[in-house]
Amino acid sequence: MSVNEPASPRPAKRSREELEGVDGSGVTDVNGNGSSSDDDIGPALPSSAPKKKRRKLPYEKLYISALPASPRYSKSLMHKDQLSFVTMAPFTDFLITSSVDGVVKFWKKDAVGIEFVKEFKAHTGEIRSVSVSQDGRSFATAGTDKTVKLFDVITFDLLAMLQLQSIPRSICWVHKRGASEPLLAVSEEIGHVINIYDGQGLSQIPVDSIPDLHRSPVIVMAYNGAYDCVISGDENGMMEYWRPGGTHEKPDGVFQYKSSTNLFEFKKSKSLPSSITISTSGSQFATFSFPDRKIRVFDFVTGKLYRTYDESILTLTEMQQAGTALQKLEDVEFGRRLAVERELENPALQNKINVIFDESGYFILYGSLLGTKVINTLTNRVIKVYGRDEPFRSLNLAIYQGQPQKKGVVTAQMAASANPLLQEAEERDPMLVSTGSGKVRFYIFTNEEDISKATRDAQNEKPKLLGSRQQLEAKAAETGTAAIIHTTYGDIHLRLFPEAAPKAVENFVTHSKNGYYNNTIFHRVIRKFMIQCGDPLGDGTGGESIWGKEFGDEFSTLKHDKAYTVSMANAGPNTNGSQFFITTEKTPWLDKKHTIFGRAVQGLDVVHKIENSRVYKEKPEEDIKIISISIT
């Protein structure tokens, strides 16, 4: 478990022409052209080309005015558990929030603010994916309980349930606005098939299936109604365009050959998109990816990369040290925020991070270390930051920008005029909604400027007041006595020993419930010895305990005197983190060196199947993954 330090990046040498093209200020425009300086002494050389003007977005102030004015949140509301997703239903003006405990809440947008409407306990497990249709009338959730729930937004009612054979991975409504038959595309944890179901839940059997588009499980999908086309991405970083009907070919009017696009960008960078968002017009789409933590904006028709924004920890650290960051933070505050950024490596959090477009399609919004950034992608500038000094790190975003009070056609030129009647018609109540990392609240940014910190956090849920008896019950729930490791090769049933190794069991159980082990691989397999897993990095160098630091060994009377013993992996005495292994033979030399906290009691054939897989340098040639771990 030794950790290799990453090599320091070396800047590439630049040619004389490049050096002459950028002045000492290091400022370049969006096309990479250096900005000239008026402070140079002496005659200037004749320029071979006229100076290019900085790009300017027409009516930019109008578009900015359609965003919430206040940089601080004006109100926050609660769920009983951590928030996962916030979704704004277009045209129907409903806000739908969901949390990790499977709860879904509907809120109706009023003239000012929102009003609670209804709550559902939609799933017995965590909600993995949500989707709202183009017309804002249909909403769906997918949970680890192997079900998909279908809702009618306008009547805020649960219509139907789809029972699946395995845990769903991603869902997406794939029908145009006004379609008579709603369609829902569903991908699953196991297999690469995309199934399309009737969106009214009239049948448990898919109306269509796409078996050969991807070669690995599909992790994210988004529907572009302007082109009647879906973009999907899989675990290998491959991106595909396809139409929901017919032969599922990509639509007419887009690129002819995939080789002429930048859709291989994720495969090249060995990163996976955690979200895909389509702009209002359908002309662009934006992604957030891990582990490179880059925001990419693509042109939809050509598949070409339009903009890239780097939010990696290395880049943030370098900018902080060089003083070139958007905001220079105190070292202690920067360190605190950086620790939160590292927590986002948890696979359970990655699919909850998104990028959104505003209604104009020129601005993108996403959470960052410094707050929620609003970037003008035309001028390539940060125009606004929300929550800069608020005590949460934004993850999942949704935006409502209001509709004109008077129904009529108002152009950008008309709205920018000084006509008071037109300005009244364009009065808005914009609202930006954000979840926070590890928070049970969602936060609302509005135009309200007079904000009281004492009253803005509503107590709309009863706080969890744990007495001594309740604390003991909660502790028992955190330990557990049995677990099922769901792998791509099958299930392995474990018996846990909380009496012998309470810390190790609590660490394992909490990580399992939080989804920390989801989609991690068995990274070290040695025949007639053991199979090892639990590293989110997948190379044996990563992982940490639930306490954020290594914890001590817990030796008992238990011994490695039989196969199927479950023990903590370590790098020496008292260095336990998240990695663990299952032995396949007697291993007495490990006694008093590794903490035993369980035994495999069923699914032993799965253990041996993993043990006998083809490996290269102790790592399976084909990834064998932990899909999830159930605790009982």
PDB file of C-alpha atoms in Angstrom, residues 501-607:
ATOM      1  CA  ALA A 501     -12.946  -6.110  15.737  1.00  0.00           C
ATOM      2  CA  PRO A 502     -15.456  -3.306  16.415  1.00  0.00           C
ATOM      3  CA  LYS A 503     -13.509  -0.551  14.620  1.00  0.00           C
ATOM      4  CA  ALA A 504     -12.797  -2.648  11.534  1.00  0.00           C
ATOM      5  CA  VAL A 505     -16.453  -3.717  11.275  1.00  0.00           C
ATOM      6  CA  GLU A 506     -17.744  -0.173  11.805  1.00  0.00           C
ATOM      7  CA  ASN A 507     -15.334   1.077   9.139  1.00  0.00           C
ATOM      8  CA  PHE A 508     -16.396  -1.642   6.671  1.00  0.00           C
ATOM      9  CA  VAL A 509     -20.133  -1.246   7.346  1.00  0.00           C
ATOM     10  CA  THR A 510     -20.142   2.553   7.135  1.00  0.00           C
ATOM     11  CA  HIS A 511     -18.107   2.556   3.927  1.00  0.00           C
ATOM     12  CA  SER A 512     -20.464  -0.061   2.474  1.00  0.00           C
ATOM     13  CA  LYS A 513     -23.599   1.901   3.354  1.00  0.00           C
ATOM     14  CA  ASN A 514     -22.109   5.094   1.950  1.00  0.00           C
ATOM     15  CA  GLY A 515     -21.277   3.378  -1.357  1.00  0.00           C
ATOM     16  CA  TYR A 516     -17.529   3.859  -0.875  1.00  0.00           C
ATOM     17  CA  TYR A 517     -16.746   0.409  -2.283  1.00  0.00           C
ATOM     18  CA  ASN A 518     -19.185   0.669  -5.201  1.00  0.00           C
ATOM     19  CA  ASN A 519     -17.470   0.115  -8.585  1.00  0.00           C
ATOM     20  CA  THR A 520     -14.068  -0.559  -7.012  1.00  0.00           C
ATOM     21  CA  ILE A 521     -12.127  -3.518  -8.361  1.00  0.00           C
ATOM     22  CA  PHE A 522     -10.308  -6.576  -7.036  1.00  0.00           C
ATOM     23  CA  HIS A 523      -6.896  -5.095  -7.735  1.00  0.00           C
ATOM     24  CA  ARG A 524      -4.655  -7.867  -6.329  1.00  0.00           C
ATOM     25  CA  VAL A 525      -5.318 -11.579  -6.873  1.00  0.00           C
ATOM     26  CA  ILE A 526      -2.832 -14.315  -5.964  1.00  0.00           C
ATOM     27  CA  ARG A 527      -3.844 -17.897  -6.576  1.00  0.00           C
ATOM     28  CA  LYS A 528      -3.832 -20.169  -3.500  1.00  0.00           C
ATOM     29  CA  PHE A 529      -3.429 -17.114  -1.278  1.00  0.00           C
ATOM     30  CA  MET A 530      -6.052 -14.341  -1.373  1.00  0.00           C
ATOM     31  CA  ILE A 531      -8.114 -11.793  -3.310  1.00  0.00           C
ATOM     32  CA  GLN A 532      -7.764  -8.125  -2.300  1.00  0.00           C
ATOM     33  CA  CYS A 533     -10.064  -5.132  -2.890  1.00  0.00           C
ATOM     34  CA  GLY A 534     -11.422  -1.923  -1.328  1.00  0.00           C
ATOM     35  CA  ASP A 535      -9.129   0.626  -3.005  1.00  0.00           C
ATOM     36  CA  PRO A 536     -11.014   3.411  -4.837  1.00  0.00           C
ATOM     37  CA  LEU A 537      -7.859   4.108  -6.882  1.00  0.00           C
ATOM     38  CA  GLY A 538      -7.654   0.497  -8.011  1.00  0.00           C
ATOM     39  CA  ASP A 539      -3.871   0.151  -7.688  1.00  0.00           C
ATOM     40  CA  GLY A 540      -3.355  -0.720  -4.025  1.00  0.00           C
ATOM     41  CA  THR A 541      -2.150   2.746  -2.994  1.00  0.00           C
ATOM     42  CA  GLY A 542      -5.428   4.431  -2.067  1.00  0.00           C
ATOM     43  CA  GLY A 543      -8.325   4.354   0.333  1.00  0.00           C
ATOM     44  CA  GLU A 544      -8.867   5.739   3.797  1.00  0.00           C
ATOM     45  CA  SER A 545     -10.916   4.920   6.852  1.00  0.00           C
ATOM     46  CA  ILE A 546     -14.225   6.575   7.750  1.00  0.00           C
ATOM     47  CA  TRP A 547     -12.286   8.692  10.246  1.00  0.00           C
ATOM     48  CA  GLY A 548     -10.018  10.135   7.546  1.00  0.00           C
ATOM     49  CA  LYS A 549      -6.899   8.580   9.038  1.00  0.00           C
ATOM     50  CA  GLU A 550      -5.343   5.170   9.661  1.00  0.00           C
ATOM     51  CA  PHE A 551      -6.688   3.173  12.620  1.00  0.00           C
ATOM     52  CA  GLY A 552      -5.133   0.583  14.887  1.00  0.00           C
ATOM     53  CA  ASP A 553      -5.003  -3.193  14.662  1.00  0.00           C
ATOM     54  CA  GLU A 554      -7.527  -5.307  16.607  1.00  0.00           C
ATOM     55  CA  PHE A 555      -6.098  -8.744  17.317  1.00  0.00           C
ATOM     56  CA  SER A 556      -8.259 -11.395  18.972  1.00  0.00           C
ATOM     57  CA  THR A 557      -8.426 -15.153  19.371  1.00  0.00           C
ATOM     58  CA  LEU A 558      -9.462 -15.417  15.721  1.00  0.00           C
ATOM     59  CA  LYS A 559      -6.761 -16.835  13.470  1.00  0.00           C
ATOM     60  CA  HIS A 560      -6.054 -17.283   9.767  1.00  0.00           C
ATOM     61  CA  ASP A 561      -6.450 -21.043  10.272  1.00  0.00           C
ATOM     62  CA  LYS A 562      -8.941 -21.582   7.471  1.00  0.00           C
ATOM     63  CA  ALA A 563      -9.771 -20.289   4.019  1.00  0.00           C
ATOM     64  CA  TYR A 564     -12.306 -17.493   3.415  1.00  0.00           C
ATOM     65  CA  THR A 565     -11.044 -15.329   6.290  1.00  0.00           C
ATOM     66  CA  VAL A 566     -11.765 -11.607   5.779  1.00  0.00           C
ATOM     67  CA  SER A 567      -9.004  -9.303   7.060  1.00  0.00           C
ATOM     68  CA  MET A 568      -7.816  -5.708   6.794  1.00  0.00           C
ATOM     69  CA  ALA A 569      -4.962  -4.994   4.392  1.00  0.00           C
ATOM     70  CA  ASN A 570      -2.249  -2.706   5.720  1.00  0.00           C
ATOM     71  CA  ALA A 571       1.219  -1.301   5.129  1.00  0.00           C
ATOM     72  CA  GLY A 572       2.490  -2.227   8.602  1.00  0.00           C
ATOM     73  CA  PRO A 573       1.281  -2.103  12.202  1.00  0.00           C
ATOM     74  CA  ASN A 574      -1.755   0.157  12.845  1.00  0.00           C
ATOM     75  CA  THR A 575      -2.082   1.408   9.242  1.00  0.00           C
ATOM     76  CA  ASN A 576      -5.589   0.166   8.416  1.00  0.00           C
ATOM     77  CA  GLY A 577      -7.594   2.164   5.871  1.00  0.00           C
ATOM     78  CA  SER A 578     -10.295   0.800   3.567  1.00  0.00           C
ATOM     79  CA  GLN A 579      -8.651  -2.148   1.788  1.00  0.00           C
ATOM     80  CA  PHE A 580      -9.423  -5.727   2.822  1.00  0.00           C
ATOM     81  CA  PHE A 581      -8.827  -9.247   1.499  1.00  0.00           C
ATOM     82  CA  ILE A 582     -10.384 -12.720   1.550  1.00  0.00           C
ATOM     83  CA  THR A 583      -8.018 -15.668   1.916  1.00  0.00           C
ATOM     84  CA  THR A 584      -8.382 -18.789  -0.222  1.00  0.00           C
ATOM     85  CA  GLU A 585      -6.080 -21.042   1.886  1.00  0.00           C
ATOM     86  CA  LYS A 586      -4.815 -21.281   5.470  1.00  0.00           C
ATOM     87  CA  THR A 587      -2.437 -18.366   6.050  1.00  0.00           C
ATOM     88  CA  PRO A 588      -1.089 -18.681   9.625  1.00  0.00           C
ATOM     89  CA  TRP A 589       1.835 -16.309   8.974  1.00  0.00           C
ATOM     90  CA  LEU A 590      -0.700 -13.454   8.853  1.00  0.00           C
ATOM     91  CA  ASP A 591      -1.793 -13.969  12.485  1.00  0.00           C
ATOM     92  CA  LYS A 592      -1.213 -10.894  14.681  1.00  0.00           C
ATOM     93  CA  LYS A 593      -0.317  -8.917  11.552  1.00  0.00           C
ATOM     94  CA  HIS A 594      -3.734  -8.353   9.966  1.00  0.00           C
ATOM     95  CA  THR A 595      -7.053  -7.670  11.737  1.00  0.00           C
ATOM     96  CA  ILE A 596      -9.649 -10.386  11.140  1.00  0.00           C
ATOM     97  CA  PHE A 597     -13.200  -8.985  11.032  1.00  0.00           C
ATOM     98  CA  GLY A 598     -15.203 -11.573   9.077  1.00  0.00           C
ATOM     99  CA  ARG A 599     -15.508 -14.830   7.138  1.00  0.00           C
ATOM    100  CA  ALA A 600     -17.067 -15.682   3.789  1.00  0.00           C
ATOM    101  CA  VAL A 601     -19.860 -18.222   4.368  1.00  0.00           C
ATOM    102  CA  GLN A 602     -21.634 -18.372   0.977  1.00  0.00           C
ATOM    103  CA  GLY A 603     -20.633 -17.633  -2.588  1.00  0.00           C
ATOM    104  CA  LEU A 604     -17.340 -19.476  -2.075  1.00  0.00           C
ATOM    105  CA  ASP A 605     -17.412 -20.492  -5.731  1.00  0.00           C
ATOM    106  CA  VAL A 606     -17.372 -16.791  -6.587  1.00  0.00           C
ATOM    107  CA  VAL A 607     -14.271 -16.342  -4.407  1.00  0.00           C
TER     108      VAL A 607
END
